[in-house]
Amino acid sequence: MGKKTNLTGLSRFLPQDFLHNPISTSLSEKSQNQSKPAKKRKTDSVGPVRTRYDATALVPHYNAAHEVPENLQKYFSQRKRYFSLYDQGCLLDEEGWYSVTPESIAVQIADRCRCDTILDPFCGVGGNAIAFAKTCEHVIALDISPTRLALARHNAAIYGVADRIEFILTDYISFANAYLSRPHPTRRIDVVFLSPPWGGPGYISPSENHVSADDNADFRDELESHSQYSLSRIQPIHGADLFRLTKRISDNIAYFLPRNTDLNEVSALGRLEKDESVTTDNKSRMVEVEEEWMGSKLKALTCYFGGLVAGQEHLF
């Protein structure tokens, strides 16, 4: 499959009101100028890298702990786990600091999701999209925030993979409905990586208002052991409904969920396979749950469906 270097390829999937919105089309308009020769910029041998997608005016790039707001201090200490090239100028907004997938985990997931075209509907600041760009021919990255989408493209440029990612400013529900409304979509989406908002840093506790970013980590771990995360807390819609919608696009889904997710609910998703599948076989299907560890800490779960499950490659 050929690779495209601008956003116009997926414009046919988007509602007309979105296409005529001047904010939402700004990224597409800029990307159409990629064919023009880029002016060479002087860069220092040490420090942040400047690219044509430079977004340094949008958010600060912290170099030392004393520059970081108190509520982000614990995340800053892990900055190179999030982006190994952080010192070259990677950027995160406040939500990105607590929601980006650590790079080693993103790489692991990307290796499992090798395909031609993958959809990342909640790309955030680009951690997963960058990893996918190294294992897939084409990445479609969506986000509802123009700032986060610009940061994602900025970070992808630092990693040298921006040309393999199609960045689109839209919400996933609108995109999916527009894509599914076409009788014969001209581009097949092979895999969908679902990493929707979990509900903020306090997702571990059912009463997140009582768990702040300043709370002791051991105390939060203890809370987690006594609570389970329900898919009903997924945003923007119930996690099971999000899965149903996605199954209409592709059977091959990687669902990135909190480490304390109720596995009974995950199992129930597996029972939806036949009802919502885009294929028509009657064979029983499995769900594979992969634990994502960093050292001695369990960070998240990745639940694989369809042809992504080991032993079910024939379903791909």
GROMACS .gro file of C-alpha atoms in nm:
model
  316
    1MET     CA    1   0.000   0.000   0.000
    2GLY     CA    2   0.138   0.343  -0.093
    3LYS     CA    3   0.202   0.599   0.178
    4LYS     CA    4   0.046   0.945   0.167
    5THR     CA    5   0.206   1.257   0.304
    6ASN     CA    6  -0.098   1.477   0.357
    7LEU     CA    7  -0.438   1.471   0.521
    8THR     CA    8  -0.659   1.492   0.214
    9GLY     CA    9  -0.680   1.115   0.174
   10LEU     CA   10  -0.926   1.076   0.460
   11SER     CA   11  -1.121   1.395   0.404
   12ARG     CA   12  -1.387   1.185   0.232
   13PHE     CA   13  -1.456   1.010   0.564
   14LEU     CA   14  -1.544   1.332   0.746
   15PRO     CA   15  -1.877   1.517   0.772
   16GLN     CA   16  -1.910   1.826   0.552
   17ASP     CA   17  -1.948   2.060   0.850
   18PHE     CA   18  -1.614   1.932   0.979
   19LEU     CA   19  -1.445   1.982   0.644
   20HIS     CA   20  -1.561   2.343   0.626
   21ASN     CA   21  -1.460   2.429   0.980
   22PRO     CA   22  -1.155   2.659   0.952
   23ILE     CA   23  -1.001   2.526   1.272
   24SER     CA   24  -1.035   2.161   1.182
   25THR     CA   25  -0.896   2.208   0.832
   26SER     CA   26  -0.590   2.405   0.940
   27LEU     CA   27  -0.374   2.096   0.983
   28SER     CA   28  -0.479   1.965   0.644
   29GLU     CA   29  -0.400   2.296   0.475
   30LYS     CA   30  -0.055   2.303   0.627
   31SER     CA   31   0.017   1.944   0.530
   32GLN     CA   32  -0.065   2.016   0.166
   33ASN     CA   33   0.243   2.236   0.156
   34GLN     CA   34   0.472   1.943   0.235
   35SER     CA   35   0.567   1.917  -0.132
   36LYS     CA   36   0.735   2.258  -0.111
   37PRO     CA   37   1.106   2.248  -0.025
   38ALA     CA   38   1.160   2.317   0.342
   39LYS     CA   39   1.397   2.593   0.437
   40LYS     CA   40   1.704   2.470   0.619
   41ARG     CA   41   1.724   2.585   0.978
   42LYS     CA   42   2.027   2.620   1.191
   43THR     CA   43   2.022   2.382   1.486
   44ASP     CA   44   2.243   2.354   1.788
   45SER     CA   45   2.438   2.035   1.834
   46VAL     CA   46   2.284   2.000   2.180
   47GLY     CA   47   1.925   2.067   2.276
   48PRO     CA   48   1.578   2.053   2.122
   49VAL     CA   49   1.540   1.970   1.754
   50ARG     CA   50   1.341   2.218   1.543
   51THR     CA   51   1.125   2.080   1.264
   52ARG     CA   52   0.874   2.219   1.016
   53TYR     CA   53   0.605   2.108   1.261
   54ASP     CA   54   0.758   2.294   1.553
   55ALA     CA   55   0.496   2.346   1.828
   56THR     CA   56   0.716   2.489   2.102
   57ALA     CA   57   0.494   2.798   2.127
   58LEU     CA   58   0.200   2.589   2.245
   59VAL     CA   59   0.330   2.437   2.569
   60PRO     CA   60   0.651   2.462   2.772
   61HIS     CA   61   0.931   2.211   2.738
   62TYR     CA   62   1.054   2.152   3.092
   63ASN     CA   63   1.426   2.100   3.138
   64ALA     CA   64   1.448   2.091   3.517
   65ALA     CA   65   1.218   1.983   3.799
   66HIS     CA   66   1.191   2.333   3.946
   67GLU     CA   67   1.019   2.449   3.625
   68VAL     CA   68   0.742   2.190   3.651
   69PRO     CA   69   0.406   2.259   3.822
   70GLU     CA   70   0.366   2.065   4.145
   71ASN     CA   71   0.086   1.845   4.010
   72LEU     CA   72   0.312   1.722   3.726
   73GLN     CA   73   0.631   1.664   3.925
   74LYS     CA   74   0.596   1.286   3.951
   75TYR     CA   75   0.532   1.257   3.577
   76PHE     CA   76   0.831   1.473   3.486
   77SER     CA   77   1.062   1.230   3.665
   78GLN     CA   78   0.949   0.964   3.414
   79ARG     CA   79   0.979   1.184   3.105
   80LYS     CA   80   1.233   0.960   2.928
   81ARG     CA   81   1.011   0.659   2.989
   82TYR     CA   82   0.739   0.841   2.797
   83PHE     CA   83   0.968   0.966   2.519
   84SER     CA   84   1.327   0.846   2.499
   85LEU     CA   85   1.399   1.152   2.281
   86TYR     CA   86   1.243   1.392   2.531
   87ASP     CA   87   1.559   1.602   2.552
   88GLN     CA   88   1.539   1.666   2.178
   89GLY     CA   89   1.224   1.869   2.236
   90CYS     CA   90   0.926   1.636   2.284
   91LEU     CA   91   0.624   1.823   2.411
   92LEU     CA   92   0.328   1.725   2.632
   93ASP     CA   93   0.031   1.922   2.757
   94GLU     CA   94  -0.105   1.860   3.106
   95GLU     CA   95  -0.332   1.575   2.996
   96GLY     CA   96  -0.050   1.425   2.792
   97TRP     CA   97   0.175   1.403   3.097
   98TYR     CA   98  -0.058   1.163   3.276
   99SER     CA   99  -0.212   0.983   2.977
  100VAL     CA  100   0.071   0.913   2.731
  101THR     CA  101   0.168   0.546   2.698
  102PRO     CA  102   0.527   0.479   2.813
  103GLU     CA  103   0.744   0.425   2.507
  104SER     CA  104   0.850   0.068   2.587
  105ILE     CA  105   0.485  -0.035   2.623
  106ALA     CA  106   0.386   0.148   2.305
  107VAL     CA  107   0.661  -0.035   2.117
  108GLN     CA  108   0.541  -0.371   2.250
  109ILE     CA  109   0.183  -0.301   2.142
  110ALA     CA  110   0.295  -0.175   1.801
  111ASP     CA  111   0.485  -0.498   1.740
  112ARG     CA  112   0.165  -0.695   1.804
  113CYS     CA  113  -0.039  -0.467   1.576
  114ARG     CA  114   0.173  -0.485   1.259
  115CYS     CA  115  -0.047  -0.416   0.955
  116ASP     CA  116  -0.094  -0.189   0.656
  117THR     CA  117  -0.333   0.069   0.804
  118ILE     CA  118  -0.401   0.122   1.174
  119LEU     CA  119  -0.640   0.369   1.333
  120ASP     CA  120  -0.546   0.543   1.660
  121PRO     CA  121  -0.869   0.729   1.748
  122PHE     CA  122  -0.744   0.892   2.069
  123CYS     CA  123  -0.385   0.973   1.976
  124GLY     CA  124  -0.317   1.241   2.239
  125VAL     CA  125   0.042   1.364   2.216
  126GLY     CA  126   0.140   1.077   1.988
  127GLY     CA  127   0.315   0.814   2.197
  128ASN     CA  128   0.139   0.517   2.039
  129ALA     CA  129   0.107   0.670   1.692
  130ILE     CA  130   0.484   0.714   1.675
  131ALA     CA  131   0.540   0.349   1.766
  132PHE     CA  132   0.278   0.234   1.513
  133ALA     CA  133   0.450   0.434   1.240
  134LYS     CA  134   0.752   0.208   1.280
  135THR     CA  135   0.557  -0.118   1.232
  136CYS     CA  136   0.265  -0.020   1.006
  137GLU     CA  137   0.256   0.127   0.659
  138HIS     CA  138   0.007   0.399   0.748
  139VAL     CA  139  -0.127   0.542   1.075
  140ILE     CA  140  -0.449   0.741   1.103
  141ALA     CA  141  -0.434   0.950   1.422
  142LEU     CA  142  -0.738   1.135   1.555
  143ASP     CA  143  -0.787   1.376   1.842
  144ILE     CA  144  -1.043   1.636   1.941
  145SER     CA  145  -0.779   1.882   2.067
  146PRO     CA  146  -0.594   2.093   1.808
  147THR     CA  147  -0.318   2.147   2.062
  148ARG     CA  148  -0.261   1.778   2.130
  149LEU     CA  149  -0.278   1.696   1.760
  150ALA     CA  150  -0.012   1.961   1.690
  151LEU     CA  151   0.201   1.824   1.974
  152ALA     CA  152   0.164   1.471   1.835
  153ARG     CA  153   0.284   1.582   1.493
  154HIS     CA  154   0.568   1.779   1.652
  155ASN     CA  155   0.680   1.469   1.846
  156ALA     CA  156   0.643   1.245   1.541
  157ALA     CA  157   0.871   1.478   1.346
  158ILE     CA  158   1.137   1.446   1.615
  159TYR     CA  159   1.119   1.066   1.574
  160GLY     CA  160   1.129   1.101   1.195
  161VAL     CA  161   0.793   0.932   1.128
  162ALA     CA  162   0.555   1.226   1.068
  163ASP     CA  163   0.523   1.132   0.699
  164ARG     CA  164   0.369   0.795   0.792
  165ILE     CA  165   0.095   0.942   1.010
  166GLU     CA  166  -0.225   1.109   0.891
  167PHE     CA  167  -0.335   1.354   1.161
  168ILE     CA  168  -0.705   1.443   1.167
  169LEU     CA  169  -0.880   1.681   1.404
  170THR     CA  170  -1.215   1.518   1.480
  171ASP     CA  171  -1.392   1.308   1.740
  172TYR     CA  172  -1.390   0.931   1.694
  173ILE     CA  173  -1.768   0.884   1.705
  174SER     CA  174  -1.820   1.126   1.416
  175PHE     CA  175  -1.532   0.976   1.221
  176ALA     CA  176  -1.655   0.619   1.270
  177ASN     CA  177  -2.012   0.700   1.170
  178ALA     CA  178  -1.893   0.887   0.860
  179TYR     CA  179  -1.659   0.602   0.766
  180LEU     CA  180  -1.931   0.340   0.815
  181SER     CA  181  -2.187   0.542   0.618
  182ARG     CA  182  -1.986   0.497   0.300
  183PRO     CA  183  -2.107   0.194   0.103
  184HIS     CA  184  -1.757   0.101  -0.010
  185PRO     CA  185  -1.476   0.275   0.184
  186THR     CA  186  -1.176   0.309  -0.043
  187ARG     CA  187  -0.929   0.252   0.238
  188ARG     CA  188  -0.951  -0.056   0.457
  189ILE     CA  189  -0.863  -0.010   0.822
  190ASP     CA  190  -0.688  -0.328   0.936
  191VAL     CA  191  -0.651  -0.263   1.310
  192VAL     CA  192  -0.803  -0.019   1.558
  193PHE     CA  193  -0.611   0.072   1.874
  194LEU     CA  194  -0.855   0.190   2.138
  195SER     CA  195  -0.702   0.399   2.413
  196PRO     CA  196  -0.992   0.623   2.520
  197PRO     CA  197  -0.982   0.860   2.818
  198TRP     CA  198  -1.004   0.667   3.144
  199GLY     CA  199  -1.124   0.957   3.355
  200GLY     CA  200  -0.807   1.141   3.461
  201PRO     CA  201  -0.530   1.059   3.710
  202GLY     CA  202  -0.781   0.947   3.975
  203TYR     CA  203  -0.920   0.660   3.766
  204ILE     CA  204  -0.785   0.400   4.011
  205SER     CA  205  -1.041   0.483   4.278
  206PRO     CA  206  -1.418   0.477   4.221
  207SER     CA  207  -1.426   0.806   4.413
  208GLU     CA  208  -1.159   0.988   4.216
  209ASN     CA  209  -1.241   1.315   4.390
  210HIS     CA  210  -1.069   1.171   4.696
  211VAL     CA  211  -0.752   1.073   4.510
  212SER     CA  212  -0.532   1.360   4.404
  213ALA     CA  213  -0.208   1.357   4.212
  214ASP     CA  214  -0.033   1.439   4.538
  215ASP     CA  215  -0.149   1.126   4.720
  216ASN     CA  216   0.105   0.867   4.827
  217ALA     CA  217   0.167   0.610   4.551
  218ASP     CA  218   0.151   0.318   4.793
  219PHE     CA  219  -0.184   0.441   4.922
  220ARG     CA  220  -0.320   0.456   4.565
  221ASP     CA  221  -0.192   0.104   4.499
  222GLU     CA  222  -0.377  -0.015   4.809
  223LEU     CA  223  -0.695   0.156   4.688
  224GLU     CA  224  -0.659  -0.018   4.354
  225SER     CA  225  -0.639  -0.362   4.512
  226HIS     CA  226  -0.984  -0.305   4.664
  227SER     CA  227  -1.156  -0.159   4.356
  228GLN     CA  228  -1.221  -0.251   3.998
  229TYR     CA  229  -1.245  -0.020   3.702
  230SER     CA  230  -1.572  -0.042   3.510
  231LEU     CA  231  -1.598   0.014   3.137
  232SER     CA  232  -1.889   0.246   3.215
  233ARG     CA  233  -1.630   0.508   3.316
  234ILE     CA  234  -1.469   0.513   2.973
  235GLN     CA  235  -1.513   0.840   2.784
  236PRO     CA  236  -1.674   0.967   2.563
  237ILE     CA  237  -1.925   0.677   2.574
  238HIS     CA  238  -1.957   0.351   2.766
  239GLY     CA  239  -1.658   0.130   2.690
  240ALA     CA  240  -1.879  -0.155   2.570
  241ASP     CA  241  -2.059   0.075   2.326
  242LEU     CA  242  -1.725   0.203   2.204
  243PHE     CA  243  -1.621  -0.155   2.138
  244ARG     CA  244  -1.943  -0.231   1.950
  245LEU     CA  245  -1.891   0.069   1.724
  246THR     CA  246  -1.531  -0.024   1.659
  247LYS     CA  247  -1.615  -0.385   1.574
  248ARG     CA  248  -1.811  -0.252   1.276
  249ILE     CA  249  -1.486  -0.108   1.141
  250SER     CA  250  -1.250  -0.397   1.213
  251ASP     CA  251  -1.246  -0.724   1.405
  252ASN     CA  252  -0.883  -0.660   1.496
  253ILE     CA  253  -0.887  -0.443   1.806
  254ALA     CA  254  -0.630  -0.369   2.072
  255TYR     CA  255  -0.809  -0.218   2.373
  256PHE     CA  256  -0.576  -0.037   2.616
  257LEU     CA  257  -0.735  -0.035   2.961
  258PRO     CA  258  -0.651   0.042   3.326
  259ARG     CA  259  -0.466  -0.229   3.516
  260ASN     CA  260  -0.760  -0.276   3.753
  261THR     CA  261  -1.024  -0.323   3.482
  262ASP     CA  262  -1.300  -0.572   3.566
  263LEU     CA  263  -1.205  -0.876   3.357
  264ASN     CA  264  -1.562  -1.002   3.366
  265GLU     CA  265  -1.655  -0.699   3.158
  266VAL     CA  266  -1.367  -0.770   2.919
  267SER     CA  267  -1.489  -1.127   2.887
  268ALA     CA  268  -1.836  -0.993   2.805
  269LEU     CA  269  -1.682  -0.798   2.517
  270GLY     CA  270  -1.555  -1.127   2.382
  271ARG     CA  271  -1.911  -1.255   2.373
  272LEU     CA  272  -2.002  -0.964   2.148
  273GLU     CA  273  -1.758  -1.088   1.885
  274LYS     CA  274  -2.009  -1.280   1.672
  275ASP     CA  275  -2.285  -1.020   1.702
  276GLU     CA  276  -2.072  -0.722   1.598
  277SER     CA  277  -1.810  -0.888   1.378
  278VAL     CA  278  -1.748  -0.766   1.025
  279THR     CA  279  -1.678  -1.126   0.924
  280THR     CA  280  -1.931  -1.411   0.912
  281ASP     CA  281  -1.775  -1.726   1.057
  282ASN     CA  282  -1.931  -1.924   1.341
  283LYS     CA  283  -1.613  -2.031   1.516
  284SER     CA  284  -1.565  -1.945   1.884
  285ARG     CA  285  -1.318  -1.667   1.950
  286MET     CA  286  -1.078  -1.588   2.227
  287VAL     CA  287  -0.976  -1.265   2.397
  288GLU     CA  288  -0.612  -1.221   2.495
  289VAL     CA  289  -0.528  -0.999   2.791
  290GLU     CA  290  -0.168  -0.881   2.807
  291GLU     CA  291  -0.031  -0.721   3.122
  292GLU     CA  292   0.193  -0.421   3.058
  293TRP     CA  293   0.470  -0.406   3.318
  294MET     CA  294   0.748  -0.156   3.379
  295GLY     CA  295   0.989  -0.307   3.627
  296SER     CA  296   0.783  -0.429   3.921
  297LYS     CA  297   0.484  -0.205   3.842
  298LEU     CA  298   0.182  -0.321   3.643
  299LYS     CA  299   0.085  -0.018   3.435
  300ALA     CA  300  -0.207  -0.127   3.219
  301LEU     CA  301  -0.380  -0.407   3.029
  302THR     CA  302  -0.397  -0.449   2.653
  303CYS     CA  303  -0.688  -0.667   2.544
  304TYR     CA  304  -0.652  -0.815   2.196
  305PHE     CA  305  -0.942  -0.926   1.979
  306GLY     CA  306  -0.984  -1.089   1.639
  307GLY     CA  307  -0.671  -1.171   1.441
  308LEU     CA  308  -0.447  -0.999   1.697
  309VAL     CA  309  -0.497  -1.286   1.940
  310ALA     CA  310  -0.219  -1.544   1.940
  311GLY     CA  311  -0.351  -1.850   1.757
  312GLN     CA  312  -0.623  -1.655   1.574
  313GLU     CA  313  -0.403  -1.500   1.307
  314HIS     CA  314  -0.628  -1.658   1.041
  315LEU     CA  315  -0.898  -1.410   1.140
  316PHE     CA  316  -0.685  -1.111   1.040
   0.00000   0.00000   0.00000
